Amino acid sequence: MPMLENSFHINNLNDFDHVDHQRIKKLIENIQTSPNLFPYKVDIENNKIFFVEMDEKKYKKSFFVLSPGTEPGYLQGDLAFSANLSEIQNIFNNYSSKNKTAMIYNHGFCCSTLLCRLIEESFEVLSLKEPPLLHDLKSLLQINANHPLKNTIFLIHNRSYAKNQKVLVKPSDYAFDLISESEKRDIPSIYLYSPLNEYIASCIKGERIHWIKNRFMAAGPDKINNYLGSNSLNQDHSKPIIQATMYWCYFAKQFLQVSSNESNVVAINSSTLLKNPSITYQIGSHLNLQRRFNIFERRNRKKLLNTYAKTDAYLFNAADRKNLLKEVIDENQDEIKYAESLAESILEMEVKNFRFDNEISEGGAPEEIRTPE
């Protein structure tokens, strides 16, 4: 995969001695409010933070913001450089801003990329799908719940191009634990999840068994067991179906705890989204997003619903997805029934037709599209 190389390192933000750095100096002067410098990596040991220069068009071309590169799924920036992490941290230490962020949490393989892209067509958002620093923050908070970088990382993902434009952030599933942190900050959020049988089928299909194994091990089997309680013990953690079930339950229980109070986070089932895509308008309302004027909205949304949303590389729709998953479910009926029984004992809730109390379950007709004020 072609990648951008780091062009240079700035040792002192107050000393831009190279003529080529003057443009970068202006970008850094506006870094608190402008998203034109996107952070894609931190190196705490060497006190470095890595940026790629972006603009609004480049963000729109970037399906994901994992790291800079030239192919789909990568940041479409042209210039990458690094600066001293401590200096950037100092810029944000005494800075506060009104929240402009909305979050979409997910457990993976649940159409979260599709949801983001549908929202992008209908609302004024700067979309950041799977920003790597949030992934890093989750790891840092496991070591220190009050890590000094926490505020900087949240603030640096709270910058947009216009007053009425919100930042739509879709963390990777690995960063799901941040849901309690975003709730403390009153950030409106969505938790998109799949029915358990569909999630299991997604995780055990082909090479994806390696994905769920890696995710389960990264989350920590002991940590998951301790969190889920005694009913999760004495399971064969080497089986992908058990790994997927416990990972799904780990997310579900966290959401139940976070949303038990009056909260800013609500859930939506992927089957609800796929049956009624217009529910995205209700989701946008919950996330406090402003509708955008887009004369191609209906055409583009129809295309998204019939194309593989991660790459646009081939035709793929809800019926195709359902048929693929049904085949896997039918081949593993007994194991999935056991998994559903296990989940019910862990969560003490019925899994068939599972829904959260705090969930969007009905969609409305699209509102009249208006020019943003």
Coordinates of C-alpha atoms in Angstrom, one line a residue, residues 113-366:
T113 CA -19.3 2.9 7.4
L114 CA -22.6 2.9 5.4
L115 CA -24.3 4.8 8.2
C116 CA -21.6 7.5 8.2
R117 CA -21.7 7.9 4.5
L118 CA -25.5 8.2 4.4
I119 CA -25.3 10.9 7.1
E120 CA -22.6 12.7 5.1
E121 CA -25.0 13.0 2.2
S122 CA -27.8 14.5 4.3
F123 CA -26.1 16.6 7.0
E124 CA -23.4 19.2 7.5
V125 CA -20.5 17.0 8.9
L126 CA -16.8 16.6 8.7
S127 CA -16.6 12.8 8.8
L128 CA -13.7 11.1 10.6
K129 CA -13.9 7.3 10.3
E130 CA -11.6 5.4 12.6
P131 CA -9.2 8.2 13.7
P132 CA -6.1 6.5 15.0
L133 CA -5.5 8.8 18.0
L134 CA -8.7 7.7 19.6
H135 CA -7.5 4.1 19.2
D136 CA -4.3 5.2 21.0
L137 CA -6.3 7.1 23.7
K138 CA -8.1 4.0 24.6
S139 CA -4.8 2.2 25.2
L140 CA -3.5 5.2 27.2
L141 CA -6.5 5.3 29.5
Q142 CA -6.1 1.7 30.3
I143 CA -2.8 2.7 31.9
N144 CA -3.9 6.0 33.4
A145 CA -7.6 7.0 33.5
N146 CA -6.5 10.7 33.7
H147 CA -3.8 10.6 31.1
P148 CA -2.7 14.2 30.3
L149 CA -3.2 13.6 26.6
K150 CA -6.9 12.9 27.0
N151 CA -8.1 16.5 26.7
T152 CA -5.8 17.3 23.8
I153 CA -7.0 14.3 21.8
F154 CA -10.7 15.0 22.3
L155 CA -10.2 18.7 21.4
I156 CA -8.1 18.0 18.3
H157 CA -11.0 16.0 16.9
N158 CA -13.5 18.8 17.7
R159 CA -12.5 21.1 14.8
S160 CA -14.6 21.7 11.7
Y161 CA -14.7 24.0 8.7
A162 CA -18.0 25.9 9.4
K163 CA -20.0 27.0 12.4
N164 CA -22.9 24.7 11.4
Q165 CA -20.7 21.8 10.6
K166 CA -20.3 19.1 13.2
V167 CA -17.5 16.5 13.4
L168 CA -18.9 13.1 12.9
V169 CA -16.4 10.6 14.5
K170 CA -16.7 6.9 14.1
P171 CA -14.1 5.3 16.3
S172 CA -12.9 1.8 15.6
D173 CA -14.5 -1.0 17.6
Y174 CA -11.3 -1.2 19.6
A175 CA -11.9 2.3 21.0
F176 CA -15.5 1.5 22.2
D177 CA -14.4 1.9 25.8
L178 CA -14.3 5.7 25.1
I179 CA -18.1 5.7 25.2
S180 CA -18.0 6.5 29.0
E181 CA -15.5 9.4 28.3
S182 CA -17.6 10.9 25.6
E183 CA -20.7 10.6 27.8
K184 CA -18.9 12.6 30.5
R185 CA -18.3 15.3 27.9
D186 CA -22.0 15.4 26.9
I187 CA -21.1 14.3 23.3
P188 CA -24.3 13.0 21.5
S189 CA -23.6 9.4 20.4
I190 CA -25.0 6.4 18.6
Y191 CA -24.2 2.8 19.3
L192 CA -24.8 0.8 16.1
Y193 CA -24.9 -3.0 16.7
S194 CA -26.0 -6.1 14.8
P195 CA -28.2 -9.0 16.0
L196 CA -26.0 -11.5 17.7
N197 CA -26.5 -14.3 15.1
E198 CA -25.6 -11.9 12.3
Y199 CA -22.6 -10.6 14.2
I200 CA -21.3 -14.2 14.8
A201 CA -21.8 -15.0 11.1
S202 CA -19.9 -11.9 10.1
C203 CA -17.0 -12.8 12.4
I204 CA -16.6 -16.4 11.4
K205 CA -17.0 -15.9 7.7
G206 CA -13.7 -16.8 5.9
E207 CA -10.6 -15.0 7.0
R208 CA -12.5 -12.9 9.5
I209 CA -12.0 -15.5 12.1
H210 CA -8.5 -14.0 12.5
W211 CA -10.0 -10.6 13.0
I212 CA -12.3 -11.6 15.9
K213 CA -9.4 -13.6 17.5
N214 CA -7.2 -10.5 17.4
R215 CA -9.9 -8.2 18.7
F216 CA -10.9 -10.6 21.5
M217 CA -7.2 -11.0 22.6
A218 CA -6.6 -7.3 22.4
A219 CA -9.6 -6.6 24.6
G220 CA -8.3 -9.1 27.1
P221 CA -10.1 -12.4 27.8
D222 CA -9.6 -12.0 31.6
K223 CA -10.8 -8.5 31.5
I224 CA -13.9 -9.5 29.5
N225 CA -14.6 -12.4 31.8
N226 CA -14.3 -10.3 34.9
Y227 CA -16.6 -7.7 33.4
L228 CA -19.3 -10.1 32.2
G229 CA -19.4 -12.2 35.4
S230 CA -19.5 -15.8 36.3
N231 CA -21.8 -17.0 33.5
S232 CA -19.0 -16.2 31.0
L233 CA -16.5 -18.5 32.7
N234 CA -15.6 -22.0 31.6
Q235 CA -16.0 -21.3 27.9
D236 CA -13.6 -22.4 25.1
H237 CA -12.0 -19.0 24.2
S238 CA -10.3 -20.6 21.3
K239 CA -13.6 -20.9 19.4
P240 CA -14.4 -17.9 17.1
I241 CA -18.1 -18.2 17.9
I242 CA -17.4 -17.9 21.6
Q243 CA -15.0 -15.0 21.0
A244 CA -17.6 -13.2 18.9
T245 CA -20.4 -13.8 21.5
M246 CA -18.4 -12.5 24.4
Y247 CA -17.1 -9.5 22.5
W248 CA -20.7 -8.7 21.5
C249 CA -21.8 -9.1 25.1
Y250 CA -19.0 -6.9 26.4
F251 CA -20.2 -4.1 24.2
A252 CA -23.8 -4.6 25.1
K253 CA -23.2 -4.6 28.8
Q254 CA -21.1 -1.4 28.6
F255 CA -23.9 0.3 26.6
L256 CA -26.5 -0.8 29.1
Q257 CA -24.5 0.7 32.0
V258 CA -23.7 4.0 30.2
S259 CA -27.3 4.5 28.9
S260 CA -29.0 3.5 32.2
N261 CA -29.0 7.1 33.3
E262 CA -30.3 10.1 31.3
S263 CA -27.7 10.0 28.6
N264 CA -26.6 11.3 25.3
V265 CA -26.2 7.9 23.8
V266 CA -28.8 5.8 22.1
A267 CA -28.6 2.5 20.2
I268 CA -29.7 1.4 16.7
N269 CA -29.9 -2.1 15.3
S270 CA -28.3 -2.6 11.9
S271 CA -31.4 -4.5 10.8
T272 CA -33.4 -1.4 11.5
L273 CA -31.1 0.7 9.5
L274 CA -31.1 -1.6 6.5
K275 CA -34.9 -2.0 6.5
N276 CA -35.5 1.7 6.8
P277 CA -32.5 3.8 5.7
S278 CA -34.6 7.0 6.2
I279 CA -34.0 6.4 10.0
T280 CA -30.7 8.3 9.4
Y281 CA -32.8 11.5 9.6
Q282 CA -33.8 10.6 13.1
I283 CA -30.3 9.7 14.0
G284 CA -29.1 13.1 12.7
S285 CA -31.7 14.8 14.9
H286 CA -30.4 12.9 17.9
L287 CA -26.8 13.9 17.1
N288 CA -27.9 17.6 16.7
L289 CA -26.7 17.7 13.1
Q290 CA -27.8 20.4 10.6
R291 CA -29.3 19.3 7.3
R292 CA -27.3 20.2 4.2
F293 CA -28.5 21.3 0.8
N294 CA -27.6 18.5 -1.5
I295 CA -29.4 18.2 -4.9
F296 CA -27.8 14.8 -5.4
E297 CA -28.8 13.5 -2.0
R298 CA -31.4 11.0 -3.1
R299 CA -29.3 9.7 -6.0
N300 CA -26.2 9.3 -3.9
R301 CA -28.0 7.6 -1.0
K302 CA -29.5 5.1 -3.4
K303 CA -26.1 4.4 -4.9
L304 CA -24.6 3.9 -1.4
L305 CA -27.4 1.4 -0.5
N306 CA -26.4 -0.7 -3.5
T307 CA -22.6 -0.5 -3.3
Y308 CA -20.0 -1.9 -1.0
A309 CA -19.7 1.2 1.3
K310 CA -16.0 0.7 2.3
T311 CA -14.6 1.0 -1.2
D312 CA -17.4 1.6 -3.8
A313 CA -15.7 -1.2 -5.7
Y314 CA -18.7 -3.5 -6.4
L315 CA -22.4 -3.8 -6.2
F316 CA -23.7 -4.9 -2.8
N317 CA -27.0 -4.3 -0.9
A318 CA -28.9 -5.3 2.1
A319 CA -30.3 -8.4 0.4
D320 CA -26.9 -9.6 -0.6
R321 CA -25.6 -9.1 2.9
K322 CA -28.6 -11.0 4.4
N323 CA -28.2 -13.9 2.0
L324 CA -24.4 -14.2 2.8
L325 CA -25.0 -14.2 6.5
K326 CA -28.0 -16.6 6.3
E327 CA -25.8 -19.2 4.6
V328 CA -23.3 -19.0 7.5
I329 CA -26.0 -19.0 10.1
D330 CA -27.6 -22.1 8.6
E331 CA -24.3 -23.9 8.5
N332 CA -23.7 -23.2 12.2
Q333 CA -27.2 -23.4 13.7
D334 CA -26.4 -25.5 16.8
E335 CA -23.3 -23.5 17.8
I336 CA -25.2 -20.2 17.3
K337 CA -28.1 -21.4 19.4
Y338 CA -25.6 -22.2 22.2
A339 CA -24.0 -18.8 21.8
E340 CA -27.4 -17.1 22.1
S341 CA -28.2 -19.1 25.2
L342 CA -24.8 -18.0 26.6
A343 CA -25.5 -14.4 25.9
E344 CA -28.9 -14.6 27.5
S345 CA -27.3 -16.0 30.7
I346 CA -24.7 -13.2 30.7
L347 CA -27.0 -10.3 30.0
E348 CA -30.1 -11.7 31.7
M349 CA -32.0 -10.6 28.6
E350 CA -33.7 -12.4 25.8
V351 CA -31.4 -12.3 22.7
K352 CA -34.0 -13.2 20.0
N353 CA -35.4 -9.9 18.7
F354 CA -33.0 -8.2 21.1
R355 CA -33.4 -4.5 21.6
F356 CA -32.1 -1.9 24.1
D357 CA -34.6 0.2 26.0
N358 CA -32.7 3.3 24.9
E359 CA -32.9 2.7 21.1
I360 CA -34.1 4.3 18.0
S361 CA -36.5 1.8 16.4
E362 CA -38.7 3.8 14.1
G363 CA -37.7 6.0 11.1
G364 CA -39.4 9.1 9.8
A365 CA -39.8 10.4 6.3
P366 CA -37.0 12.8 5.3

